[in-house]
Coordinates of C-alpha atoms in Angstrom, one line a residue:
Chain A
M1 CA -20.6 -18.9 -3.0
T2 CA -19.8 -15.1 -1.3
R3 CA -17.1 -14.9 1.2
L4 CA -20.3 -13.8 3.3
A5 CA -21.1 -17.5 3.5
H6 CA -17.8 -18.2 4.4
R7 CA -17.8 -18.3 8.1
P8 CA -21.2 -15.6 9.0
I9 CA -21.1 -14.2 12.3
S10 CA -24.9 -13.1 11.8
E11 CA -27.0 -13.4 8.8
P12 CA -26.4 -11.5 5.8
L13 CA -28.7 -8.7 5.6
Q14 CA -28.7 -8.9 1.7
E15 CA -27.7 -11.0 -1.4
A16 CA -24.3 -10.2 -2.1
S17 CA -23.8 -9.2 -5.7
A18 CA -21.4 -11.0 -8.5
Q19 CA -18.6 -8.3 -7.8
E20 CA -18.3 -9.5 -4.4
A21 CA -18.2 -13.0 -5.4
V22 CA -14.9 -14.9 -4.6
A23 CA -13.1 -18.4 -5.7
P24 CA -14.0 -21.2 -3.2
G25 CA -11.5 -22.6 -0.9
A26 CA -11.0 -22.2 3.0
G27 CA -8.3 -20.2 4.7
F28 CA -7.6 -16.6 4.3
P29 CA -7.5 -15.5 0.5
N30 CA -4.1 -14.0 -1.1
G31 CA -3.5 -11.0 -1.4
E32 CA -4.6 -9.9 -5.1
E33 CA -7.9 -11.3 -3.9
I34 CA -8.6 -9.3 -1.2
R35 CA -7.3 -6.4 -3.1
R36 CA -10.0 -7.0 -5.3
D37 CA -12.6 -6.9 -3.0
F38 CA -11.4 -3.1 -2.7
P39 CA -12.1 -0.9 -5.7
I40 CA -9.8 2.1 -4.3
L41 CA -7.0 0.0 -4.5
S42 CA -6.7 -0.1 -8.5
E43 CA -6.3 3.7 -8.4
R44 CA -2.8 4.5 -9.5
V45 CA -1.0 7.2 -7.2
H46 CA 1.8 9.5 -9.4
G47 CA 1.8 6.3 -11.6
K48 CA 2.2 4.0 -9.4
R49 CA 0.6 1.1 -7.9
L50 CA -1.2 2.4 -4.7
V51 CA 0.6 0.9 -1.5
Y52 CA -2.1 1.9 1.1
L53 CA -0.3 2.1 4.6
D54 CA -2.2 4.2 6.2
N55 CA -4.9 1.9 8.0
G56 CA -4.4 3.1 11.4
A57 CA -5.9 6.3 10.4
T58 CA -8.7 5.1 8.5
S59 CA -9.1 1.8 6.1
Q60 CA -10.5 1.4 2.6
K61 CA -14.1 -0.2 2.0
P62 CA -14.7 -3.3 0.4
W63 CA -17.4 -3.3 -2.4
A64 CA -19.9 -5.4 0.2
V65 CA -19.7 -2.0 2.2
I66 CA -20.2 0.0 -0.9
H67 CA -23.0 -1.9 -2.2
A68 CA -24.7 -2.5 1.2
I69 CA -25.2 1.4 1.6
M70 CA -26.1 2.3 -2.3
R71 CA -28.7 -0.4 -1.9
Y72 CA -30.0 1.2 1.1
Y73 CA -30.5 4.2 -0.6
E74 CA -31.9 2.7 -3.5
Q75 CA -34.5 0.5 -2.1
D76 CA -34.9 0.6 1.7
N77 CA -34.6 4.4 2.8
A78 CA -36.8 5.3 5.5
N79 CA -36.9 6.4 9.1
I80 CA -36.6 3.9 11.7
H81 CA -39.1 3.2 14.8
R82 CA -41.5 5.6 13.2
G83 CA -43.6 4.8 10.4
V84 CA -45.7 1.6 9.7
H85 CA -45.2 1.7 6.2
T86 CA -42.9 -0.9 4.3
L87 CA -39.7 0.9 3.8
S88 CA -39.7 2.4 7.4
M89 CA -39.5 -1.1 8.9
R90 CA -37.5 -2.5 6.4
A91 CA -35.1 0.2 7.2
T92 CA -35.8 -0.2 11.1
E93 CA -35.1 -4.2 10.4
A94 CA -31.7 -3.6 8.7
H95 CA -30.8 -1.0 11.6
D96 CA -31.6 -3.8 14.4
A97 CA -29.5 -6.4 12.1
A98 CA -26.8 -4.0 11.9
R99 CA -26.6 -3.7 15.8
R100 CA -26.8 -7.3 16.3
T101 CA -23.7 -7.9 13.9
V102 CA -22.1 -5.7 16.1
Q103 CA -23.0 -7.6 19.5
H104 CA -21.9 -10.6 17.6
F105 CA -18.3 -8.8 16.5
L106 CA -17.7 -8.0 20.3
H107 CA -19.0 -11.2 21.7
A108 CA -21.6 -9.0 23.6
G109 CA -24.2 -10.7 25.5
E110 CA -27.5 -8.6 24.4
A111 CA -27.9 -6.7 21.8
R112 CA -29.1 -3.6 23.9
E113 CA -25.6 -3.1 25.5
I114 CA -24.5 -1.7 22.0
V115 CA -25.1 2.0 21.4
F116 CA -24.4 3.8 18.1
V117 CA -22.1 6.6 17.9
R118 CA -20.2 8.5 15.3
G119 CA -16.6 6.6 16.2
A120 CA -14.7 5.9 19.3
T121 CA -14.2 9.6 20.1
E122 CA -17.8 9.9 20.7
A123 CA -17.9 6.5 22.6
I124 CA -15.3 7.6 25.3
N125 CA -17.1 11.3 25.3
L126 CA -20.5 9.6 26.4
V127 CA -18.9 7.8 29.0
A128 CA -16.9 10.4 30.4
Q129 CA -20.5 12.6 30.4
S130 CA -22.8 10.4 31.3
Y131 CA -20.8 7.7 33.6
G132 CA -18.4 10.2 34.6
R133 CA -20.2 13.3 35.1
A134 CA -22.4 10.9 37.3
H135 CA -20.1 9.2 39.3
V136 CA -16.8 11.3 39.4
T137 CA -16.9 14.0 42.4
A138 CA -14.4 16.8 43.8
G139 CA -11.2 14.5 44.7
N140 CA -11.8 11.6 43.0
E141 CA -9.2 10.2 40.5
V142 CA -9.7 8.8 36.4
L143 CA -6.9 6.9 35.5
I144 CA -5.5 6.8 32.0
T145 CA -1.9 5.7 30.6
A146 CA 1.1 7.5 29.3
M147 CA 0.1 5.7 25.6
E148 CA -3.5 7.1 24.8
H149 CA -4.7 9.1 21.9
H150 CA -5.7 12.3 22.5
S151 CA -9.8 11.1 22.3
N152 CA -8.9 9.1 25.3
I153 CA -7.1 12.3 27.3
V154 CA -9.2 15.0 26.4
P155 CA -12.7 13.9 27.3
W156 CA -11.4 13.0 30.8
Q157 CA -9.5 15.8 31.6
M158 CA -12.8 17.8 30.3
L159 CA -14.2 15.9 32.9
C160 CA -11.7 16.2 35.8
E161 CA -11.4 19.8 35.4
E162 CA -15.2 20.3 35.6
K163 CA -15.5 17.8 38.8
Q164 CA -12.0 19.2 40.1
A165 CA -11.1 15.8 40.2
R166 CA -7.3 14.5 39.1
L167 CA -6.5 12.9 35.9
R168 CA -3.6 10.2 37.1
V169 CA -1.5 8.7 34.0
A170 CA -0.1 5.3 34.4
P171 CA 3.6 5.5 32.5
I172 CA 5.0 3.4 30.1
D173 CA 8.7 2.3 29.7
D174 CA 11.4 2.4 26.7
C175 CA 9.5 -0.5 24.7
G176 CA 6.2 1.3 25.0
E177 CA 4.6 -1.4 27.5
L178 CA 2.6 0.1 30.3
R179 CA 4.7 -0.4 33.6
M180 CA 2.3 -2.6 35.2
E181 CA 3.7 -2.2 39.3
E182 CA 3.1 1.6 38.2
F183 CA -0.3 1.3 37.0
E184 CA -1.4 -1.1 40.0
K185 CA 0.2 1.4 42.7
L186 CA -2.5 4.2 40.8
I187 CA -5.3 2.1 41.2
G188 CA -6.6 3.5 44.8
P189 CA -9.9 4.3 46.9
R190 CA -10.3 7.3 44.9
T191 CA -10.3 6.0 41.3
R192 CA -13.6 5.9 39.8
I193 CA -12.3 5.0 36.3
V194 CA -9.9 3.2 34.3
A195 CA -9.5 4.3 31.0
V196 CA -7.4 2.2 28.8
T197 CA -6.7 2.0 24.9
H198 CA -6.2 -1.6 23.6
V199 CA -4.0 -1.1 21.0
S200 CA -1.7 2.1 21.1
N201 CA -2.0 4.1 17.8
A202 CA 1.5 5.7 18.0
L203 CA 3.2 2.2 19.3
G204 CA 1.0 -0.8 18.3
T205 CA 1.5 -2.1 21.5
V206 CA -1.4 -4.5 23.0
N207 CA -2.0 -4.1 26.4
P208 CA -2.9 -6.7 29.2
L209 CA -6.4 -6.3 29.2
R210 CA -7.4 -8.9 31.4
R211 CA -4.5 -7.9 34.3
I212 CA -5.6 -4.4 34.3
I213 CA -9.2 -5.3 34.1
D214 CA -9.1 -7.4 36.9
L215 CA -6.8 -5.0 39.1
A216 CA -9.4 -2.3 38.5
H217 CA -12.3 -4.8 39.4
R218 CA -10.6 -5.7 42.8
Q219 CA -11.0 -2.1 43.6
N220 CA -14.6 -2.3 41.9
V221 CA -13.6 0.1 39.3
P222 CA -15.0 0.1 35.9
V223 CA -12.9 -0.1 32.6
L224 CA -13.2 1.6 29.6
V225 CA -11.3 -0.1 26.6
D226 CA -10.4 2.5 23.4
G227 CA -11.0 0.1 20.6
A228 CA -10.6 1.9 18.0
Q229 CA -7.0 0.0 16.9
A230 CA -7.6 -3.0 18.2
A231 CA -11.0 -3.5 16.3
P232 CA -9.8 -3.9 13.1
H233 CA -7.0 -6.5 14.3
L234 CA -7.9 -8.6 17.0
P235 CA -10.8 -10.8 18.0
V236 CA -12.6 -8.9 20.9
D237 CA -14.4 -10.5 23.5
V238 CA -16.0 -8.2 25.8
Q239 CA -17.4 -10.5 28.0
A240 CA -14.0 -12.8 28.2
L241 CA -12.3 -9.8 28.9
D242 CA -15.0 -8.6 31.4
C243 CA -14.5 -4.8 30.5
D244 CA -17.2 -2.2 31.4
F245 CA -17.1 -0.3 28.2
Y246 CA -15.4 -0.6 24.8
A247 CA -15.2 1.8 22.2
F248 CA -14.8 1.3 18.4
S249 CA -14.9 3.5 15.0
G250 CA -16.2 2.0 11.9
H251 CA -13.9 3.5 9.4
K252 CA -11.2 1.4 10.9
V253 CA -12.5 -1.8 10.5
Y254 CA -13.7 -1.3 6.8
G255 CA -17.0 0.5 7.6
P256 CA -17.9 4.0 6.5
T257 CA -16.9 7.2 8.3
G258 CA -19.4 8.5 11.2
I259 CA -20.6 5.6 12.7
G260 CA -19.3 3.6 15.4
A261 CA -20.4 2.0 18.5
I262 CA -20.1 1.7 22.8
Y263 CA -20.7 -1.7 24.5
G264 CA -21.4 -1.0 28.1
K265 CA -22.6 -3.6 30.4
A266 CA -26.6 -3.5 31.1
A267 CA -26.5 -2.8 34.0
L268 CA -24.3 0.2 33.9
L269 CA -25.9 1.8 31.2
D270 CA -29.6 1.3 32.9
A271 CA -28.0 3.3 35.6
M272 CA -26.8 6.1 33.6
P273 CA -28.4 9.4 32.2
P274 CA -29.1 10.0 28.9
Y275 CA -26.2 11.6 27.2
Q276 CA -28.0 13.8 24.9
G277 CA -31.7 14.7 24.4
G278 CA -34.4 14.8 21.5
G279 CA -36.5 12.1 19.4
D280 CA -36.0 8.5 19.7
M281 CA -34.4 8.5 23.1
I282 CA -37.4 9.2 25.1
R283 CA -40.7 7.3 25.9
S284 CA -43.3 9.9 26.8
V285 CA -42.8 13.8 26.8
T286 CA -44.6 16.2 28.4
F287 CA -43.6 20.0 29.5
E288 CA -43.6 18.7 32.6
K289 CA -41.8 15.2 32.9
T290 CA -39.9 13.3 30.2
T291 CA -39.7 9.5 30.7
Y292 CA -36.4 7.8 29.0
N293 CA -36.3 4.8 26.5
E294 CA -35.0 1.9 27.0
L295 CA -31.7 0.5 26.0
P296 CA -30.1 1.5 23.9
F297 CA -32.5 4.0 22.2
K298 CA -31.6 6.4 25.7
F299 CA -28.5 7.3 24.8
E300 CA -29.5 7.6 20.6
A301 CA -31.1 10.6 20.0
G302 CA -31.9 11.9 17.0
T303 CA -32.3 10.3 13.6
P304 CA -29.4 7.9 13.8
D305 CA -26.4 7.5 10.7
I306 CA -28.8 4.6 9.4
A307 CA -26.9 4.1 6.2
G308 CA -23.8 4.1 8.3
A309 CA -24.9 1.2 10.4
I310 CA -25.8 -0.8 7.6
G311 CA -22.5 -0.3 6.2
L312 CA -20.6 -0.8 9.4
G313 CA -23.1 -3.9 9.4
A314 CA -21.5 -4.8 6.1
A315 CA -18.2 -4.6 6.9
L316 CA -18.1 -6.5 10.4
E317 CA -20.1 -9.2 8.2
Y318 CA -17.0 -9.2 5.5
V319 CA -14.5 -9.2 8.5
G320 CA -16.6 -12.2 9.9
A321 CA -16.2 -14.0 7.0
L322 CA -12.7 -13.7 6.6
G323 CA -12.2 -14.7 10.2
M324 CA -10.6 -12.4 13.1
D325 CA -8.4 -15.2 14.0
N326 CA -7.2 -15.5 10.5
I327 CA -6.9 -11.5 10.0
A328 CA -5.0 -11.4 13.2
A329 CA -2.5 -13.9 12.0
H330 CA -2.3 -12.3 8.5
G331 CA -1.5 -8.8 10.6
Q332 CA 1.2 -10.4 12.7
D333 CA 3.0 -12.1 9.7
L334 CA 2.9 -8.6 7.9
L335 CA 4.2 -6.9 11.2
A336 CA 7.0 -9.4 11.8
Y337 CA 8.2 -9.2 8.3
A338 CA 8.2 -5.5 8.3
T339 CA 9.5 -5.1 12.0
E340 CA 12.7 -7.1 10.5
A341 CA 12.8 -5.1 7.2
V342 CA 12.2 -1.6 8.3
G343 CA 14.4 -2.2 11.3
A344 CA 17.5 -3.4 9.2
I345 CA 17.4 -0.4 7.4
P346 CA 20.6 1.3 8.7
G347 CA 19.9 4.9 10.7
V348 CA 16.3 3.7 10.9
R349 CA 15.1 3.3 14.8
L350 CA 11.9 1.3 15.5
I351 CA 9.6 3.2 18.0
G352 CA 7.6 1.0 20.3
T353 CA 9.1 -2.4 20.7
A354 CA 6.7 -4.0 22.9
S355 CA 6.7 -7.7 22.9
Q356 CA 2.9 -7.9 22.0
R357 CA 2.2 -5.6 19.1
A358 CA -0.7 -5.1 16.5
G359 CA -1.3 -3.5 13.1
V360 CA 1.3 -0.6 13.7
L361 CA 5.0 0.0 13.0
S362 CA 6.2 3.5 14.0
F363 CA 9.7 4.3 13.2
V364 CA 12.3 7.2 12.7
S365 CA 15.3 7.9 10.7
D366 CA 18.7 9.4 10.9
H367 CA 18.5 10.8 7.4
V368 CA 15.0 11.9 6.6
H369 CA 12.1 13.8 8.8
P370 CA 9.3 11.4 9.0
H371 CA 7.6 14.6 6.7
D372 CA 9.7 14.3 4.0
L373 CA 10.1 10.9 4.3
G374 CA 5.8 11.1 3.7
T375 CA 6.2 12.9 0.7
I376 CA 8.8 11.1 -0.9
L377 CA 7.0 7.9 -0.3
D378 CA 4.0 9.5 -1.8
R379 CA 5.6 10.0 -4.9
E380 CA 6.1 6.0 -5.1
G381 CA 2.5 5.6 -4.4
V382 CA 3.0 4.5 -1.0
A383 CA 1.0 6.1 1.9
I384 CA 1.9 5.9 5.4
R385 CA 1.3 8.6 8.1
T386 CA 3.6 11.4 9.5
G387 CA 3.3 13.3 12.4
H388 CA 2.3 12.7 16.1
H389 CA -0.5 10.9 15.3
C390 CA -2.4 12.5 18.4
A391 CA -0.9 11.0 21.0
Q392 CA 1.7 13.9 21.5
P393 CA 2.4 12.8 25.0
V394 CA 3.7 9.8 23.6
M395 CA 6.2 11.7 21.2
D396 CA 7.3 13.4 24.5
R397 CA 7.7 10.0 26.2
F398 CA 10.2 9.0 23.1
G399 CA 11.6 12.7 22.9
I400 CA 10.5 13.2 19.2
P401 CA 8.0 15.6 17.4
A402 CA 7.0 12.8 15.0
T403 CA 7.0 9.4 13.2
A404 CA 6.6 7.7 10.2
R405 CA 3.9 5.4 10.8
A406 CA 2.8 2.2 8.7
S407 CA 0.0 0.6 9.7
F408 CA -1.5 -2.5 8.0
A409 CA -4.9 -3.8 6.6
V410 CA -6.4 -7.1 5.7
Y411 CA -5.7 -6.3 1.8
N412 CA -1.5 -5.5 2.8
T413 CA 0.9 -8.1 1.3
R414 CA 4.3 -8.2 2.0
E415 CA 5.0 -7.2 -1.4
D416 CA 3.6 -3.5 0.1
I417 CA 6.2 -3.9 3.1
D418 CA 8.9 -4.3 0.6
A419 CA 7.6 -1.4 -1.6
L420 CA 8.0 0.6 1.9
V421 CA 11.4 -0.4 2.1
E422 CA 12.5 0.8 -1.6
G423 CA 10.7 4.0 -0.5
I424 CA 12.7 4.8 2.2
A425 CA 15.9 3.7 0.7
K426 CA 15.2 6.0 -1.9
A427 CA 14.6 9.1 0.8
H428 CA 17.9 8.3 2.1
E429 CA 19.6 8.7 -1.2
V430 CA 18.0 12.0 -1.5
F431 CA 18.9 12.9 1.8
G432 CA 22.4 11.1 1.5
Chain B
M1 CA 13.7 17.6 -13.5
T2 CA 10.6 15.8 -11.5
E3 CA 8.3 17.3 -8.9
L4 CA 10.1 15.8 -6.6
D5 CA 13.9 17.2 -7.6
E6 CA 12.5 20.6 -7.9
L7 CA 10.9 20.3 -4.4
Y8 CA 14.2 19.0 -2.6
Q9 CA 16.9 20.9 -5.1
E10 CA 20.6 20.8 -3.8
V11 CA 20.8 24.1 -2.2
I12 CA 17.6 23.3 0.1
L13 CA 19.1 19.7 1.0
E14 CA 22.2 21.4 1.8
H15 CA 20.8 24.1 4.1
S16 CA 18.8 21.8 5.8
K17 CA 21.7 19.6 6.6
A18 CA 23.7 23.0 7.8
P19 CA 20.9 25.5 9.0
R20 CA 22.7 29.0 8.9
N21 CA 22.2 31.0 11.9
Y22 CA 21.0 28.3 14.0
R23 CA 21.6 30.2 17.6
R24 CA 20.5 33.1 20.0
P25 CA 22.0 36.3 19.2
E26 CA 23.4 37.6 22.0
A27 CA 21.7 41.1 21.9
T28 CA 18.2 39.1 21.3
N29 CA 15.5 41.8 21.9
R30 CA 12.7 39.9 20.3
T31 CA 11.6 36.6 20.2
A32 CA 8.7 34.1 18.8
E33 CA 7.5 30.7 18.8
G34 CA 6.3 28.9 15.5
Y35 CA 4.7 25.5 15.9
N36 CA 2.6 23.2 13.2
P37 CA 0.7 20.8 14.9
L38 CA 0.4 18.7 12.0
C39 CA 4.0 17.7 11.9
G40 CA 5.4 18.8 15.3
D41 CA 7.9 21.3 13.3
R42 CA 8.8 23.9 16.2
F43 CA 10.8 26.8 15.6
T44 CA 11.8 30.0 17.7
V45 CA 12.9 32.8 16.2
F46 CA 15.5 35.5 17.6
L47 CA 15.9 39.1 16.4
D48 CA 18.4 41.5 17.5
M49 CA 16.5 44.7 16.3
E50 CA 18.1 48.2 16.2
G51 CA 15.1 50.7 15.8
D52 CA 12.8 49.1 12.6
A53 CA 15.9 47.2 11.3
I54 CA 17.1 43.4 11.9
R55 CA 20.5 43.7 13.1
D56 CA 20.7 40.4 13.5
I57 CA 18.5 37.0 13.4
G58 CA 18.7 33.7 14.4
F59 CA 16.5 30.5 15.0
Q60 CA 16.5 27.2 16.6
G61 CA 14.0 24.5 16.9
S62 CA 12.9 21.3 15.0
G63 CA 11.5 20.3 11.5
C64 CA 11.0 18.8 8.2
A65 CA 13.8 19.9 5.6
I66 CA 11.6 22.6 4.0
S67 CA 10.9 23.8 7.1
R68 CA 14.7 24.1 8.2
A69 CA 16.0 25.2 5.0
S70 CA 13.3 27.9 4.6
A71 CA 14.3 28.9 8.1
S72 CA 18.0 29.1 7.4
M73 CA 17.5 30.7 4.2
M74 CA 15.1 33.3 5.4
T75 CA 17.6 34.5 8.4
Q76 CA 20.0 34.9 5.6
S77 CA 17.6 37.0 3.7
V78 CA 16.5 39.3 5.9
K79 CA 19.2 39.8 8.0
G80 CA 20.2 44.1 7.6
K81 CA 16.6 44.5 6.2
S82 CA 14.2 47.0 7.8
K83 CA 10.6 45.3 9.3
E84 CA 9.2 46.5 5.9
A85 CA 11.1 45.1 3.7
A86 CA 11.1 41.9 5.4
A87 CA 7.3 41.9 5.4
R88 CA 7.7 42.7 1.7
L89 CA 10.1 39.4 1.3
F90 CA 7.9 37.1 2.9
E91 CA 4.5 38.3 0.9
E92 CA 6.9 37.8 -2.3
F93 CA 8.0 34.2 -0.9
H94 CA 4.7 33.4 0.3
R95 CA 3.0 34.2 -3.6
L96 CA 6.1 31.8 -4.6
V97 CA 5.6 28.8 -2.2
T98 CA 1.4 29.1 -3.2
G99 CA 2.2 29.5 -6.8
E100 CA 0.8 33.0 -7.2
A101 CA 4.1 34.2 -8.6
K102 CA 3.9 33.1 -12.1
T103 CA 6.4 36.1 -13.7
A104 CA 10.2 34.9 -14.2
E105 CA 10.9 38.2 -13.3
E106 CA 8.8 37.7 -9.8
R107 CA 10.9 34.5 -9.2
T108 CA 14.2 36.0 -9.7
K109 CA 13.7 39.2 -7.8
L110 CA 13.9 36.1 -4.7
G111 CA 17.3 35.3 -5.4
K112 CA 18.0 32.1 -3.6
L113 CA 14.7 31.6 -2.3
A114 CA 13.3 31.1 -5.6
A115 CA 14.5 27.5 -5.2
F116 CA 11.4 27.1 -3.0
A117 CA 9.1 27.4 -6.4
G118 CA 8.7 23.7 -6.2
V119 CA 6.7 24.0 -2.9
S120 CA 3.9 25.1 -5.1
K121 CA 3.5 21.4 -6.1
F122 CA 2.9 20.1 -2.9
P123 CA 0.2 22.0 -1.2
V124 CA 0.6 20.3 2.4
R125 CA 4.0 21.5 2.0
V126 CA 3.1 25.3 1.8
K127 CA 3.1 25.3 5.8
C128 CA 6.3 23.8 6.4
A129 CA 8.1 26.3 3.8
T130 CA 6.5 29.6 5.9
L131 CA 6.3 28.6 9.0
A132 CA 9.7 30.3 10.1
W133 CA 8.4 33.5 8.0
H134 CA 5.4 33.3 10.0
T135 CA 7.0 33.2 13.4
M136 CA 9.6 36.0 12.3
Q137 CA 6.4 38.0 11.2
S138 CA 5.2 37.6 14.6
A139 CA 8.3 38.6 16.5
L140 CA 8.5 41.7 14.4
E141 CA 5.0 42.6 15.4
G142 CA 6.0 42.0 19.3
K143 CA 3.3 39.4 19.5
Q144 CA 3.7 37.0 22.3
N145 CA 1.5 34.2 21.6
V146 CA 2.8 31.0 19.6
V147 CA 2.4 31.4 15.9
S148 CA 0.2 28.2 14.6
T149 CA 0.5 27.0 11.1
E150 CA -2.9 25.3 11.3

């Protein structure tokens, strides 16, 4: 019995190999069981057990993903949508199956609403360049929030600059929560799109998306959700949210780098101009006129990252088998435990104390700079992120240059948090 | 001594906690700003130049222990030196932190700055150790742009 069969969200692509088999039993496997699914976690770092707490940057990959990519190159590799030969058909089928897996993961109504991209950054650029350039004109406004990652700021800045439109920023409070009354005031007749993160990568804040989307839709403004940090931690249902676009990166959800997806409502995607031109996105080409392909291929010019999509499919099968509700509960347990343990260390201040948080614990210490802490923790085998987390406006908002950030994944345990706390104590010893 | 102890030598910790010349000299006639976008370290170096000689030097800003201690000890080492001598010292310091200064003689020549030899075992921290130096260099050359170590 493989974990894939435990709670499938679609048919497994391939038979799972022996390494993926786990002991049968309902519910969430224990930490050591899950660690065994991730070969890199048996690496030693400076002679210590690896405690990987930099999952907000990228997650590690389970055997299921590694093997899916290997099997594709070993057995099925060919270009898709081209050949009548067997391998091309197999590759096409596997690629299509991966798209259906993403569809089910996001609870989208149709597979054609899922466009494969390189990641959340490209997803947002696609919407800004395609939807944005078609709808935003001089004097219009784009509304974002003060907790966005640079990838949900810069594409809109570029658009606004080109169109002489205005980028508006909804403020956050001292806890790192969106100030909803300000946000509501900022949506007006000039607003053309709202772009907001589901979970803040620097603060862990979970935004009240339903309210945000309701407020925007009342003014007929579509909403793009940056789901890069949410997808690994929370069940996502784009139909229940009623969001217009939802972007995420595969590599943060245990998939390979270089692959991600954007969900868009079919009616919106249909009406949007293509993002890039090339092969596969066209129906017919003459030098006079090109007819574009149907969704989602209109937005997928050129040979895609076929192996990446298959790897992403395998990753989402993996988390589907664990169950996103179970993963969310496990994440909440770790976050609560870490918040208490790290928050109790004298001289440590948590940055981001919103009532709803997920996946991320950001903090600063009076005694040690985040960068020095990162170096000392690394020598203990503990990997965290230090710096501004590509969210410089968030750092400015809190008047700090950087934070230390521990971010969690399915394979993390309370022992990992204990190792983090011991490491911080060690750093405090060094810096007295 | 572990690599970590070598990195965070007593003298480095001490300077990071109580940096010297952490001020803007009154007669400042050249300044430059240095920024490491990776970790958010940001320093301004102030020079009071008399001809080609550094009459006084100070710095302000925020950063990790390595960058702060390096800035502090740099100001002590270059005060009173000529522009050329300061540039030469930076070159020697750079060789030290990148592990190119192999001989004991090269290291002892640097005096107290030799404490930064441990940085060479932590390549990602070289930028921290050299940020203030790059910034000083830029001020000496009269450049206006913010120096970035990225």
